[in-house]
Amino acid sequence: MPKKIDPEVRERALRLLQTHGGEYASLTAAAEAVAKQVGVGKESVTALIEIPQ
């Protein structure tokens, strides 16, 4: 069963994607960089992008 991302980490990841996502060649590259910064897998961050807010 997948683990849930802590809401604070989720919000930080989304905030980083919004503010710095444009600095990367693709959303996948941005998701990978943000995932490293917040300490989760890139798949988790990619899933945040794909889920409508």
PDB file of N, CA and C in Angstrom:
ATOM      1  N   MET A   1       0.851  -1.183   0.000  1.00  0.00           N
ATOM      2  CA  MET A   1       0.000   0.000   0.000  1.00  0.00           C
ATOM      3  C   MET A   1       0.894   1.243   0.000  1.00  0.00           C
ATOM      4  N   PRO A   2       0.624   2.215  -0.888  1.00  0.00           N
ATOM      5  CA  PRO A   2       1.453   3.412  -0.951  1.00  0.00           C
ATOM      6  C   PRO A   2       1.307   4.245   0.324  1.00  0.00           C
ATOM      7  N   LYS A   3       2.401   4.895   0.676  1.00  0.00           N
ATOM      8  CA  LYS A   3       2.377   5.779   1.836  1.00  0.00           C
ATOM      9  C   LYS A   3       1.802   7.125   1.422  1.00  0.00           C
ATOM     10  N   LYS A   4       1.129   7.766   2.351  1.00  0.00           N
ATOM     11  CA  LYS A   4       0.612   9.110   2.106  1.00  0.00           C
ATOM     12  C   LYS A   4       1.721  10.119   2.362  1.00  0.00           C
ATOM     13  N   ILE A   5       1.757  11.148   1.557  1.00  0.00           N
ATOM     14  CA  ILE A   5       2.729  12.213   1.760  1.00  0.00           C
ATOM     15  C   ILE A   5       2.190  13.135   2.840  1.00  0.00           C
ATOM     16  N   ASP A   6       3.057  13.519   3.761  1.00  0.00           N
ATOM     17  CA  ASP A   6       2.694  14.459   4.812  1.00  0.00           C
ATOM     18  C   ASP A   6       2.152  15.739   4.154  1.00  0.00           C
ATOM     19  N   PRO A   7       1.047  16.268   4.655  1.00  0.00           N
ATOM     20  CA  PRO A   7       0.454  17.464   4.032  1.00  0.00           C
ATOM     21  C   PRO A   7       1.422  18.650   3.936  1.00  0.00           C
ATOM     22  N   GLU A   8       2.290  18.817   4.929  1.00  0.00           N
ATOM     23  CA  GLU A   8       3.257  19.916   4.874  1.00  0.00           C
ATOM     24  C   GLU A   8       4.261  19.712   3.745  1.00  0.00           C
ATOM     25  N   VAL A   9       4.704  18.477   3.566  1.00  0.00           N
ATOM     26  CA  VAL A   9       5.647  18.164   2.492  1.00  0.00           C
ATOM     27  C   VAL A   9       4.956  18.343   1.144  1.00  0.00           C
ATOM     28  N   ARG A  10       3.703  17.920   1.063  1.00  0.00           N
ATOM     29  CA  ARG A  10       2.925  18.069  -0.180  1.00  0.00           C
ATOM     30  C   ARG A  10       2.803  19.542  -0.567  1.00  0.00           C
ATOM     31  N   GLU A  11       2.461  20.385   0.409  1.00  0.00           N
ATOM     32  CA  GLU A  11       2.312  21.817   0.143  1.00  0.00           C
ATOM     33  C   GLU A  11       3.642  22.439  -0.276  1.00  0.00           C
ATOM     34  N   ARG A  12       4.727  22.022   0.384  1.00  0.00           N
ATOM     35  CA  ARG A  12       6.045  22.548   0.023  1.00  0.00           C
ATOM     36  C   ARG A  12       6.405  22.145  -1.400  1.00  0.00           C
ATOM     37  N   ALA A  13       6.146  20.888  -1.738  1.00  0.00           N
ATOM     38  CA  ALA A  13       6.449  20.411  -3.089  1.00  0.00           C
ATOM     39  C   ALA A  13       5.647  21.182  -4.135  1.00  0.00           C
ATOM     40  N   LEU A  14       4.380  21.388  -3.875  1.00  0.00           N
ATOM     41  CA  LEU A  14       3.545  22.139  -4.823  1.00  0.00           C
ATOM     42  C   LEU A  14       4.015  23.580  -4.953  1.00  0.00           C
ATOM     43  N   ARG A  15       4.394  24.180  -3.837  1.00  0.00           N
ATOM     44  CA  ARG A  15       4.871  25.564  -3.854  1.00  0.00           C
ATOM     45  C   ARG A  15       6.175  25.659  -4.660  1.00  0.00           C
ATOM     46  N   LEU A  16       7.091  24.694  -4.446  1.00  0.00           N
ATOM     47  CA  LEU A  16       8.340  24.688  -5.206  1.00  0.00           C
ATOM     48  C   LEU A  16       8.088  24.499  -6.700  1.00  0.00           C
ATOM     49  N   LEU A  17       7.141  23.629  -7.039  1.00  0.00           N
ATOM     50  CA  LEU A  17       6.813  23.423  -8.458  1.00  0.00           C
ATOM     51  C   LEU A  17       6.262  24.691  -9.087  1.00  0.00           C
ATOM     52  N   GLN A  18       5.421  25.400  -8.350  1.00  0.00           N
ATOM     53  CA  GLN A  18       4.826  26.618  -8.888  1.00  0.00           C
ATOM     54  C   GLN A  18       5.864  27.722  -9.070  1.00  0.00           C
ATOM     55  N   THR A  19       6.772  27.843  -8.097  1.00  0.00           N
ATOM     56  CA  THR A  19       7.727  28.942  -8.167  1.00  0.00           C
ATOM     57  C   THR A  19       8.932  28.649  -9.046  1.00  0.00           C
ATOM     58  N   HIS A  20       9.367  27.385  -9.120  1.00  0.00           N
ATOM     59  CA  HIS A  20      10.590  27.061  -9.845  1.00  0.00           C
ATOM     60  C   HIS A  20      10.390  26.110 -11.025  1.00  0.00           C
ATOM     61  N   GLY A  21       9.174  25.679 -11.251  1.00  0.00           N
ATOM     62  CA  GLY A  21       8.919  24.724 -12.326  1.00  0.00           C
ATOM     63  C   GLY A  21       9.314  25.225 -13.697  1.00  0.00           C
ATOM     64  N   GLY A  22       9.200  26.516 -13.920  1.00  0.00           N
ATOM     65  CA  GLY A  22       9.538  27.098 -15.209  1.00  0.00           C
ATOM     66  C   GLY A  22      11.027  27.117 -15.513  1.00  0.00           C
ATOM     67  N   GLU A  23      11.848  26.832 -14.503  1.00  0.00           N
ATOM     68  CA  GLU A  23      13.294  26.849 -14.683  1.00  0.00           C
ATOM     69  C   GLU A  23      13.816  25.556 -15.307  1.00  0.00           C
ATOM     70  N   TYR A  24      12.945  24.576 -15.479  1.00  0.00           N
ATOM     71  CA  TYR A  24      13.345  23.261 -15.987  1.00  0.00           C
ATOM     72  C   TYR A  24      12.784  23.030 -17.381  1.00  0.00           C
ATOM     73  N   ALA A  25      13.427  22.140 -18.109  1.00  0.00           N
ATOM     74  CA  ALA A  25      13.041  21.860 -19.487  1.00  0.00           C
ATOM     75  C   ALA A  25      11.671  21.179 -19.572  1.00  0.00           C
ATOM     76  N   SER A  26      11.290  20.440 -18.523  1.00  0.00           N
ATOM     77  CA  SER A  26      10.004  19.737 -18.539  1.00  0.00           C
ATOM     78  C   SER A  26       9.471  19.623 -17.117  1.00  0.00           C
ATOM     79  N   LEU A  27       8.201  19.293 -17.007  1.00  0.00           N
ATOM     80  CA  LEU A  27       7.609  19.072 -15.689  1.00  0.00           C
ATOM     81  C   LEU A  27       8.235  17.866 -15.002  1.00  0.00           C
ATOM     82  N   THR A  28       8.620  16.882 -15.779  1.00  0.00           N
ATOM     83  CA  THR A  28       9.262  15.698 -15.206  1.00  0.00           C
ATOM     84  C   THR A  28      10.592  16.070 -14.561  1.00  0.00           C
ATOM     85  N   ALA A  29      11.368  16.904 -15.216  1.00  0.00           N
ATOM     86  CA  ALA A  29      12.648  17.348 -14.658  1.00  0.00           C
ATOM     87  C   ALA A  29      12.419  18.177 -13.398  1.00  0.00           C
ATOM     88  N   ALA A  30      11.406  19.027 -13.425  1.00  0.00           N
ATOM     89  CA  ALA A  30      11.078  19.827 -12.247  1.00  0.00           C
ATOM     90  C   ALA A  30      10.632  18.935 -11.099  1.00  0.00           C
ATOM     91  N   ALA A  31       9.813  17.939 -11.397  1.00  0.00           N
ATOM     92  CA  ALA A  31       9.325  17.021 -10.371  1.00  0.00           C
ATOM     93  C   ALA A  31      10.471  16.255  -9.736  1.00  0.00           C
ATOM     94  N   GLU A  32      11.431  15.839 -10.544  1.00  0.00           N
ATOM     95  CA  GLU A  32      12.583  15.104 -10.027  1.00  0.00           C
ATOM     96  C   GLU A  32      13.413  15.977  -9.088  1.00  0.00           C
ATOM     97  N   ALA A  33      13.647  17.228  -9.462  1.00  0.00           N
ATOM     98  CA  ALA A  33      14.428  18.138  -8.627  1.00  0.00           C
ATOM     99  C   ALA A  33      13.706  18.448  -7.313  1.00  0.00           C
ATOM    100  N   VAL A  34      12.409  18.703  -7.404  1.00  0.00           N
ATOM    101  CA  VAL A  34      11.623  18.999  -6.204  1.00  0.00           C
ATOM    102  C   VAL A  34      11.579  17.784  -5.289  1.00  0.00           C
ATOM    103  N   ALA A  35      11.432  16.614  -5.861  1.00  0.00           N
ATOM    104  CA  ALA A  35      11.384  15.392  -5.064  1.00  0.00           C
ATOM    105  C   ALA A  35      12.658  15.228  -4.244  1.00  0.00           C
ATOM    106  N   LYS A  36      13.796  15.516  -4.836  1.00  0.00           N
ATOM    107  CA  LYS A  36      15.064  15.427  -4.105  1.00  0.00           C
ATOM    108  C   LYS A  36      15.102  16.443  -2.967  1.00  0.00           C
ATOM    109  N   GLN A  37      14.565  17.625  -3.217  1.00  0.00           N
ATOM    110  CA  GLN A  37      14.596  18.676  -2.196  1.00  0.00           C
ATOM    111  C   GLN A  37      13.709  18.352  -1.004  1.00  0.00           C
ATOM    112  N   VAL A  38      12.555  17.758  -1.244  1.00  0.00           N
ATOM    113  CA  VAL A  38      11.619  17.498  -0.142  1.00  0.00           C
ATOM    114  C   VAL A  38      11.736  16.089   0.417  1.00  0.00           C
ATOM    115  N   GLY A  39      12.520  15.232  -0.241  1.00  0.00           N
ATOM    116  CA  GLY A  39      12.775  13.903   0.289  1.00  0.00           C
ATOM    117  C   GLY A  39      11.718  12.855   0.005  1.00  0.00           C
ATOM    118  N   VAL A  40      11.108  12.942  -1.173  1.00  0.00           N
ATOM    119  CA  VAL A  40      10.141  11.926  -1.600  1.00  0.00           C
ATOM    120  C   VAL A  40      10.531  11.435  -2.984  1.00  0.00           C
ATOM    121  N   GLY A  41       9.868  10.397  -3.458  1.00  0.00           N
ATOM    122  CA  GLY A  41      10.146   9.875  -4.786  1.00  0.00           C
ATOM    123  C   GLY A  41       9.592  10.782  -5.878  1.00  0.00           C
ATOM    124  N   LYS A  42      10.253  10.746  -7.033  1.00  0.00           N
ATOM    125  CA  LYS A  42       9.783  11.606  -8.131  1.00  0.00           C
ATOM    126  C   LYS A  42       8.390  11.218  -8.599  1.00  0.00           C
ATOM    127  N   GLU A  43       8.028   9.947  -8.442  1.00  0.00           N
ATOM    128  CA  GLU A  43       6.691   9.502  -8.818  1.00  0.00           C
ATOM    129  C   GLU A  43       5.624  10.185  -7.951  1.00  0.00           C
ATOM    130  N   SER A  44       5.956  10.385  -6.686  1.00  0.00           N
ATOM    131  CA  SER A  44       5.023  11.053  -5.777  1.00  0.00           C
ATOM    132  C   SER A  44       4.768  12.496  -6.209  1.00  0.00           C
ATOM    133  N   VAL A  45       5.824  13.186  -6.584  1.00  0.00           N
ATOM    134  CA  VAL A  45       5.668  14.572  -7.027  1.00  0.00           C
ATOM    135  C   VAL A  45       4.968  14.632  -8.375  1.00  0.00           C
ATOM    136  N   THR A  46       5.294  13.709  -9.258  1.00  0.00           N
ATOM    137  CA  THR A  46       4.623  13.652 -10.551  1.00  0.00           C
ATOM    138  C   THR A  46       3.126  13.433 -10.359  1.00  0.00           C
ATOM    139  N   ALA A  47       2.764  12.590  -9.394  1.00  0.00           N
ATOM    140  CA  ALA A  47       1.349  12.343  -9.116  1.00  0.00           C
ATOM    141  C   ALA A  47       0.661  13.624  -8.635  1.00  0.00           C
ATOM    142  N   LEU A  48       1.370  14.469  -7.904  1.00  0.00           N
ATOM    143  CA  LEU A  48       0.788  15.736  -7.453  1.00  0.00           C
ATOM    144  C   LEU A  48       0.477  16.636  -8.640  1.00  0.00           C
ATOM    145  N   ILE A  49       1.333  16.579  -9.650  1.00  0.00           N
ATOM    146  CA  ILE A  49       1.119  17.392 -10.853  1.00  0.00           C
ATOM    147  C   ILE A  49      -0.126  16.912 -11.596  1.00  0.00           C
ATOM    148  N   GLU A  50      -0.300  15.596 -11.655  1.00  0.00           N
ATOM    149  CA  GLU A  50      -1.382  15.007 -12.441  1.00  0.00           C
ATOM    150  C   GLU A  50      -2.737  15.069 -11.758  1.00  0.00           C
ATOM    151  N   ILE A  51      -2.764  15.242 -10.427  1.00  0.00           N
ATOM    152  CA  ILE A  51      -4.021  15.310  -9.696  1.00  0.00           C
ATOM    153  C   ILE A  51      -4.541  16.742  -9.761  1.00  0.00           C
ATOM    154  N   PRO A  52      -5.757  16.947 -10.229  1.00  0.00           N
ATOM    155  CA  PRO A  52      -6.312  18.304 -10.260  1.00  0.00           C
ATOM    156  C   PRO A  52      -6.411  18.865  -8.841  1.00  0.00           C
ATOM    157  N   GLN A  53      -6.001  20.104  -8.698  1.00  0.00           N
ATOM    158  CA  GLN A  53      -6.012  20.743  -7.373  1.00  0.00           C
ATOM    159  C   GLN A  53      -7.364  21.308  -7.041  1.00  0.00           C
TER     160      GLN A  53
END
